[in-house]
Amino acid sequence: MAECLKATAEAIERAGAAIREGRLAGFPTETVYGLGADATDDKAVASIFEAKGRPRFNPLIVHVADFAEAEKYCVFNAEAEKLARIFWPGGITLVLPRRADTPLSLLVSAGLDTVAIRVPAHETARALIKVAKRPLAAPSANPSGKVSPTCAAHVMEGLGSAPQLAFVLDGGPCPLGLESTVIGFPQGIPTLLRPGAVARDEIETVLGRPLMDADAARGEEGRASPGQLESHYAPGSPIRLNAREVAEDEVLLAFGPDAPDAKTSMNLSASGDLGQAAANLFAMLRALDAKAQGRRIAVMPIPMTGLGEAINDRLKRAAAPRESKG
Ligand code: TXA
Ligand code: MG
């Protein structure tokens, strides 16, 4: 069983040493908890896929200390640099061409010639990168296809018994609660590959032009962001979206002040605040899933503005048919 440690300086040292030895450590970021490995070590990166039970090699995000370090691994265009300088450290990931001489494992890119990279803002994540002295490959720390973890207990519940996992650093609940926004540049055009913790309009304001949608960027190969499977973030219970009333055989995930009465319900944000809803989303999906016991989870409509785009994206995946789960 992995050891779950409060994220003290000493615990971070131990996790950093484990990572240098090729083992895995769970750690908090401002978005969700990550399952970290030395991004330059093929075997360590491979063990991430093993621990998560990923059916195939989706590319991973590499977490680094700052912009200067990112530049050692990939090639920035002017718009990517602008986004990095404004949003880093923070919840935005950039997909950029790998440098020819990069020490990063090929497996982090899953065979692509690009790498996804970000500078996290969370103190513990930053300290871990520093003491590990390695770039950290880290997907969300959940078994493949399950809801992303927003606290250390979620990580222990899903991956605690994975033999590759040495430590989970407990830094409390994640302040943003949604994965980072992923931006790529197919044919040089800034493209929203995954909506996330930084809302589209904030990014478009900085760039002074609209982001292309991933669907438009999708070529012959299917997916611009290979991890964006239809069914993902899936709790065990069936989910019904855009519910305005709740049936006998349902529990309710509410949003806003006008929630209908239900025996079992949780409200993402009673005041209708989308930031609060994002931070609560995964923890409440888990809690309702545990209480549902065969019942369906009815989810009230969430507006598409701001962070609503990312929240609706995750809910759509949680509700999607399960056959294609990855
Ligand atoms: O907030 C986050 O981003 C969290 C924390 C731990 O940093 N990480 C995370 O990683 O959500 P993961 O592996 O669950 O999601 C990575 C996403 C996937 O949708 C994947 O397809 C995309 O980034 N991605 C990674 N590398 C890519 C690449 N080279 N090209 C296109 N998409 C890529
Ligand atoms: Mg994930």
XYZ file of C-alpha atoms and ligand atoms in Angstrom:
360
model
C 0.000 0.000 0.000
C 1.297 3.473 -0.821
C 2.009 5.748 2.132
C -0.191 8.821 2.360
C 1.830 11.663 3.922
C 0.930 15.209 4.858
C 2.863 17.387 2.384
C 5.626 18.587 4.722
C 9.104 19.456 3.433
C 10.346 16.091 4.675
C 7.562 14.153 2.953
C 8.213 16.032 -0.295
C 11.909 15.069 -0.036
C 10.952 11.417 0.324
C 8.573 11.571 -2.639
C 11.239 13.340 -4.725
C 13.757 10.608 -3.920
C 11.231 7.903 -4.864
C 10.672 9.626 -8.206
C 14.425 9.732 -8.866
C 14.470 5.983 -8.209
C 11.853 5.425 -10.903
C 8.825 5.067 -8.637
C 5.571 7.043 -8.649
C 4.223 9.705 -6.295
C 0.746 11.192 -6.087
C 0.768 14.959 -5.523
C -1.668 17.868 -5.437
C -1.814 20.527 -8.117
C -4.179 23.503 -8.262
C -6.306 21.560 -10.787
C -6.466 17.874 -9.722
C -4.055 15.388 -8.085
C -1.364 14.043 -10.411
C 0.371 10.665 -10.572
C 3.971 11.752 -11.060
C 7.016 10.033 -12.528
C 10.407 11.125 -13.849
C 9.512 12.229 -17.393
C 12.998 11.326 -18.640
C 12.748 7.685 -17.495
C 10.941 5.394 -19.970
C 10.350 2.661 -17.440
C 8.947 5.034 -14.850
C 6.656 6.605 -17.450
C 5.516 3.154 -18.582
C 4.628 2.305 -14.995
C 2.179 5.235 -14.943
C 0.167 3.511 -17.673
C 0.386 0.238 -15.780
C -0.757 1.742 -12.477
C -3.695 3.551 -14.114
C -4.647 0.569 -16.231
C -4.714 2.744 -19.319
C -5.718 0.517 -22.224
C -3.381 2.354 -24.526
C -0.690 4.966 -24.388
C -2.321 8.380 -24.238
C 0.278 11.129 -24.122
C 0.946 12.705 -20.721
C 1.473 16.240 -19.458
C 5.002 17.162 -18.371
C 5.163 19.464 -15.331
C 8.144 21.793 -15.054
C 9.375 24.567 -12.737
C 9.151 27.550 -15.070
C 9.145 28.866 -18.624
C 12.933 28.614 -18.957
C 12.810 24.909 -18.166
C 9.916 24.368 -20.589
C 12.006 25.927 -23.357
C 14.633 23.225 -22.881
C 12.131 20.553 -23.896
C 9.956 22.114 -26.584
C 9.744 24.855 -29.170
C 7.516 27.847 -28.438
C 5.783 29.936 -31.074
C 4.962 33.579 -30.263
C 1.375 32.905 -29.158
C 2.397 29.951 -26.987
C 5.019 32.097 -25.299
C 2.470 34.813 -24.667
C 0.083 32.342 -23.025
C 2.895 30.852 -20.953
C 4.053 34.251 -19.722
C 0.549 35.266 -18.696
C -1.007 32.033 -17.395
C 1.978 30.184 -15.902
C 2.203 29.095 -13.213
C -1.390 27.893 -13.557
C -4.022 25.695 -15.115
C -3.116 25.858 -18.786
C -1.213 23.184 -20.731
C 0.491 23.874 -24.066
C 1.055 21.202 -26.718
C 4.247 22.084 -28.596
C 6.843 20.412 -30.852
C 9.478 18.427 -28.937
C 13.037 19.665 -29.254
C 15.186 17.230 -31.209
C 17.649 16.955 -28.319
C 15.053 16.655 -25.565
C 15.805 14.164 -22.773
C 12.061 13.537 -22.323
C 10.899 9.954 -22.711
C 9.243 9.295 -26.080
C 6.504 7.530 -24.214
C 5.275 10.776 -22.594
C 4.343 11.859 -26.123
C 2.957 8.413 -27.017
C 4.776 8.520 -30.315
C 3.701 12.054 -31.315
C 6.293 14.702 -32.168
C 4.677 17.095 -29.694
C 4.700 17.284 -25.907
C 2.093 18.700 -23.534
C 3.732 20.893 -20.911
C 2.693 23.072 -18.005
C 4.012 24.927 -14.964
C 1.778 24.157 -11.992
C 0.991 26.824 -9.392
C 0.427 24.581 -6.374
C 3.152 24.989 -3.760
C 3.531 21.231 -3.188
C 3.763 20.461 -6.903
C 6.391 23.167 -7.313
C 8.392 21.917 -4.336
C 8.246 18.343 -5.628
C 9.558 19.333 -9.076
C 12.358 21.206 -7.348
C 13.485 18.425 -5.022
C 13.026 15.635 -7.601
C 15.234 17.677 -9.970
C 13.285 16.125 -12.819
C 10.450 17.164 -15.125
C 7.386 15.257 -13.893
C 5.123 13.316 -16.236
C 1.747 13.308 -14.503
C -1.728 12.373 -15.614
C -4.609 12.767 -13.200
C -4.111 10.229 -10.380
C -7.147 8.028 -11.012
C -7.618 4.593 -12.520
C -8.239 4.990 -16.250
C -11.754 6.122 -17.074
C -12.655 7.143 -13.526
C -13.377 10.547 -12.037
C -10.260 12.691 -11.433
C -9.119 12.990 -7.803
C -9.412 16.327 -6.029
C -8.120 15.186 -2.639
C -5.520 12.686 -1.379
C -8.155 10.230 -0.137
C -9.481 9.891 -3.711
C -5.982 8.959 -4.888
C -5.560 6.366 -2.129
C -8.976 4.929 -2.887
C -8.251 4.447 -6.597
C -4.517 3.759 -6.734
C -3.348 3.199 -3.146
C -2.646 -0.465 -3.778
C -0.775 0.033 -7.070
C 2.694 -1.437 -6.404
C 4.416 1.303 -8.456
C 3.038 4.055 -6.199
C 5.368 4.890 -3.290
C 3.738 7.972 -1.713
C 0.717 10.200 -1.945
C 1.353 13.729 -0.723
C -1.699 15.168 0.997
C -1.963 18.895 0.315
C -5.690 19.202 0.969
C -8.421 19.666 -1.627
C -7.475 21.091 -5.050
C -8.534 24.734 -5.300
C -9.659 24.642 -8.965
C -10.934 21.050 -9.126
C -10.937 20.696 -12.928
C -8.043 19.578 -15.123
C -5.991 22.157 -16.966
C -7.117 23.687 -20.240
C -5.127 22.108 -23.092
C -4.140 24.354 -26.017
C -2.405 23.037 -29.137
C -1.252 24.685 -32.357
C -2.086 22.409 -35.289
C -0.921 24.220 -38.442
C 0.056 27.060 -36.139
C -3.550 27.825 -35.169
C -4.288 28.068 -31.425
C -6.812 25.319 -30.709
C -8.808 24.347 -27.628
C -7.971 20.636 -27.283
C -9.578 20.285 -23.866
C -11.654 22.885 -22.017
C -10.474 23.154 -18.419
C -9.528 25.270 -15.432
C -8.828 28.432 -17.450
C -11.915 29.560 -19.360
C -11.826 29.976 -23.142
C -12.702 33.674 -23.074
C -9.725 34.524 -20.831
C -7.398 32.877 -23.341
C -9.077 34.455 -26.362
C -8.780 37.874 -24.737
C -5.020 37.435 -24.346
C -4.572 36.140 -27.916
C -6.931 38.678 -29.458
C -8.504 35.972 -31.606
C -10.897 33.060 -31.143
C -9.565 29.591 -30.384
C -10.238 26.937 -32.982
C -12.327 24.000 -31.717
C -10.709 20.584 -31.427
C -13.404 19.096 -33.684
C -12.357 21.407 -36.500
C -8.703 20.478 -35.951
C -9.396 16.757 -35.980
C -7.838 15.127 -39.004
C -7.818 11.635 -40.475
C -6.335 10.281 -37.278
C -9.430 11.041 -35.297
C -8.464 13.037 -32.266
C -6.402 16.137 -31.845
C -6.115 15.383 -28.123
C -5.896 11.613 -27.945
C -7.007 11.396 -24.320
C -10.352 12.961 -25.099
C -12.317 9.732 -25.261
C -16.091 10.040 -25.331
C -16.646 8.175 -22.080
C -14.285 9.324 -19.369
C -14.544 10.649 -15.847
C -17.168 7.995 -15.374
C -18.801 7.200 -12.040
C -20.487 3.779 -11.745
C -24.049 5.125 -11.691
C -25.892 6.139 -14.848
C -26.206 9.890 -15.320
C -29.016 12.023 -16.742
C -28.053 15.527 -17.820
C -30.081 18.749 -17.954
C -32.520 17.494 -15.349
C -35.081 20.059 -14.247
C -36.904 17.702 -11.914
C -35.824 14.613 -10.065
C -37.491 11.175 -10.282
C -38.037 8.589 -7.510
C -35.116 6.461 -8.668
C -32.660 9.354 -8.880
C -30.248 11.288 -6.714
C -29.684 14.917 -7.646
C -26.597 16.932 -8.489
C -28.012 20.425 -8.293
C -26.736 23.814 -9.408
C -27.979 27.233 -8.358
C -30.609 28.523 -5.963
C -33.651 26.917 -7.623
C -32.871 23.255 -6.982
C -35.892 20.940 -6.761
C -36.316 18.973 -3.509
C -34.715 15.558 -3.477
C -34.052 13.073 -0.696
C -30.423 12.740 -1.737
C -28.932 15.788 -3.323
C -25.821 17.908 -3.390
C -25.504 21.391 -4.813
C -22.431 22.306 -6.881
C -23.039 25.936 -5.978
C -26.226 27.149 -4.355
C -25.348 30.705 -5.409
C -24.714 29.653 -9.030
C -20.977 30.350 -8.923
C -19.192 28.386 -11.685
C -15.769 28.482 -9.978
C -17.253 26.928 -6.862
C -19.098 24.388 -9.012
C -15.856 23.406 -10.776
C -14.073 22.907 -7.459
C -16.929 20.710 -6.162
C -17.688 18.735 -9.335
C -15.562 15.586 -9.004
C -15.873 15.233 -5.223
C -19.676 15.543 -5.428
C -19.917 13.098 -8.348
C -18.002 10.593 -6.209
C -20.083 11.207 -3.106
C -23.390 10.880 -5.002
C -22.131 7.800 -6.814
C -21.456 6.180 -3.440
C -24.946 7.088 -2.190
C -26.803 6.225 -5.408
C -26.826 2.422 -4.966
C -28.307 1.606 -8.333
C -30.158 4.888 -8.717
C -29.405 7.350 -11.472
C -27.635 10.672 -10.906
C -29.749 13.520 -12.313
C -27.700 16.638 -13.047
C -29.244 20.081 -13.381
C -28.309 22.251 -16.385
C -25.082 24.252 -16.058
C -24.665 27.427 -18.138
C -22.049 27.233 -20.937
C -20.356 30.523 -19.991
C -16.834 30.722 -18.528
C -15.889 27.541 -16.657
C -19.295 26.121 -17.593
C -17.795 24.900 -20.874
C -15.317 22.630 -19.062
C -17.877 21.496 -16.463
C -20.336 20.539 -19.227
C -17.553 18.746 -21.126
C -16.761 16.562 -18.075
C -20.443 15.901 -17.376
C -21.047 14.864 -20.978
C -18.200 12.364 -20.722
C -19.422 11.098 -17.365
C -22.837 10.460 -18.940
C -21.563 8.875 -22.182
C -22.076 5.159 -22.901
C -19.329 3.137 -21.239
C -18.177 0.792 -24.055
C -15.441 3.115 -25.294
C -14.049 3.796 -21.834
C -10.362 4.665 -21.696
O -4.753 19.479 -14.713
C -4.189 18.612 -15.377
O -3.913 18.769 -16.569
C -3.793 17.305 -14.644
C -2.771 17.677 -13.578
C -2.234 16.471 -12.860
O -1.742 18.429 -14.154
N -3.304 16.339 -15.575
C -4.106 15.724 -16.485
O -3.454 14.793 -17.273
O -5.288 15.949 -16.594
P -4.215 13.712 -18.174
O -3.163 12.754 -18.614
O -5.355 13.148 -17.433
O -4.692 14.508 -19.419
C -3.772 14.966 -20.392
C -4.502 15.518 -21.585
C -5.179 14.427 -22.371
O -6.426 14.885 -22.849
C -4.177 14.187 -23.506
O -4.747 13.644 -24.651
C -3.651 15.601 -23.750
O -3.563 16.166 -22.449
N -2.316 15.559 -24.352
C -1.162 15.218 -23.752
N -0.143 15.230 -24.640
C -0.662 15.602 -25.818
C -0.108 15.786 -27.120
N 1.195 15.617 -27.371
N -0.956 16.161 -28.102
C -2.258 16.344 -27.858
N -2.851 16.182 -26.646
C -2.056 15.805 -25.640
Mg -7.242 12.264 -16.704
